Amino acid sequence: MPQTTITLYTRNGCPLCDKAKATLLELKEEYDFSLEEIDIEQDDELHERYGLMIPVVNIDGEEAAYGFVNKFEISNRLQEKS
């Protein structure tokens, strides 16, 4: 079974992004996934798509959360994957 990939769309100076990353790092202790962090400021298309929504968490390309990232919800999604 291929490893789950979580992509965190973020930008510098974003307190919610920092919280989301901390939440994902905590979950990484329980679940096996790779974490990819993408700064939307580096890509006009991503900036346009996610500008007001960040942080955005995608699990295997599927949007799982944005804004306030709930650890319990992400945990449930990861449990479904395993």
Coordinates of C-alpha atoms in Angstrom, one line a residue:
M1 CA 0.0 0.0 0.0
P2 CA 1.6 3.4 -1.0
Q3 CA 2.3 5.8 1.8
T4 CA -0.2 8.6 2.4
T5 CA 1.0 12.1 1.4
I6 CA -0.2 15.1 3.2
T7 CA 0.3 18.4 1.5
L8 CA 0.1 21.6 3.6
Y9 CA -0.4 24.8 1.6
T10 CA 0.9 27.7 3.6
R11 CA 2.6 31.1 3.6
N12 CA 5.2 32.9 5.7
G13 CA 3.8 34.9 8.7
C14 CA 0.6 32.8 9.0
P15 CA -0.1 31.8 12.6
L16 CA -2.8 29.4 11.6
C17 CA -0.4 27.7 9.2
D18 CA 2.1 27.3 12.0
K19 CA -0.6 25.7 14.2
A20 CA -1.7 23.4 11.3
K21 CA 1.9 22.3 10.8
A22 CA 2.3 21.6 14.6
T23 CA -0.9 19.5 14.5
L24 CA 0.3 17.5 11.5
L25 CA 3.7 16.9 13.1
E26 CA 1.9 15.6 16.2
L27 CA -0.2 13.3 14.0
K28 CA 3.0 12.1 12.3
E29 CA 3.9 10.4 15.6
E30 CA 0.7 8.2 15.3
Y31 CA 0.4 7.8 11.6
D32 CA 2.8 7.0 8.8
F33 CA 2.6 9.7 6.1
S34 CA 4.9 12.0 4.3
L35 CA 4.4 15.7 4.8
E36 CA 5.0 18.2 2.0
E37 CA 4.8 21.9 2.7
I38 CA 4.1 24.3 -0.2
D39 CA 4.3 28.1 0.1
I40 CA 1.5 29.5 -2.0
E41 CA 3.4 32.8 -2.4
Q42 CA 5.8 31.0 -4.8
D43 CA 3.0 30.1 -7.3
D44 CA 0.4 32.5 -8.7
E45 CA -2.1 29.8 -9.4
L46 CA -1.9 28.4 -5.9
H47 CA -2.1 31.9 -4.5
E48 CA -5.2 32.6 -6.5
R49 CA -6.8 29.3 -5.5
Y50 CA -5.9 29.2 -1.8
G51 CA -5.2 32.9 -0.9
L52 CA -8.0 33.4 1.7
M53 CA -8.3 29.7 2.7
I54 CA -4.8 28.9 4.0
P55 CA -3.7 26.8 5.6
V56 CA -5.1 24.1 3.4
V57 CA -4.5 20.4 4.1
N58 CA -4.7 17.9 1.2
I59 CA -4.5 14.1 1.9
D60 CA -3.4 12.3 -1.2
G61 CA -4.6 15.2 -3.4
E62 CA -8.0 15.4 -1.7
E63 CA -8.8 18.6 0.3
A64 CA -9.3 17.6 3.9
A65 CA -9.2 20.9 5.8
Y66 CA -8.6 24.6 5.6
G67 CA -8.4 27.5 7.9
F68 CA -8.6 26.0 11.4
V69 CA -7.2 22.5 11.0
N70 CA -8.9 20.1 13.4
K71 CA -6.6 17.4 14.7
F72 CA -9.5 15.0 15.3
E73 CA -10.9 15.4 11.8
I74 CA -7.5 14.8 10.2
S75 CA -6.9 11.8 12.4
N76 CA -10.2 10.3 11.3
R77 CA -9.3 10.8 7.6
L78 CA -5.9 9.1 8.2
Q79 CA -7.6 6.2 10.0
E80 CA -9.9 5.7 7.0
K81 CA -6.8 5.6 4.8
S82 CA -5.0 2.9 6.8

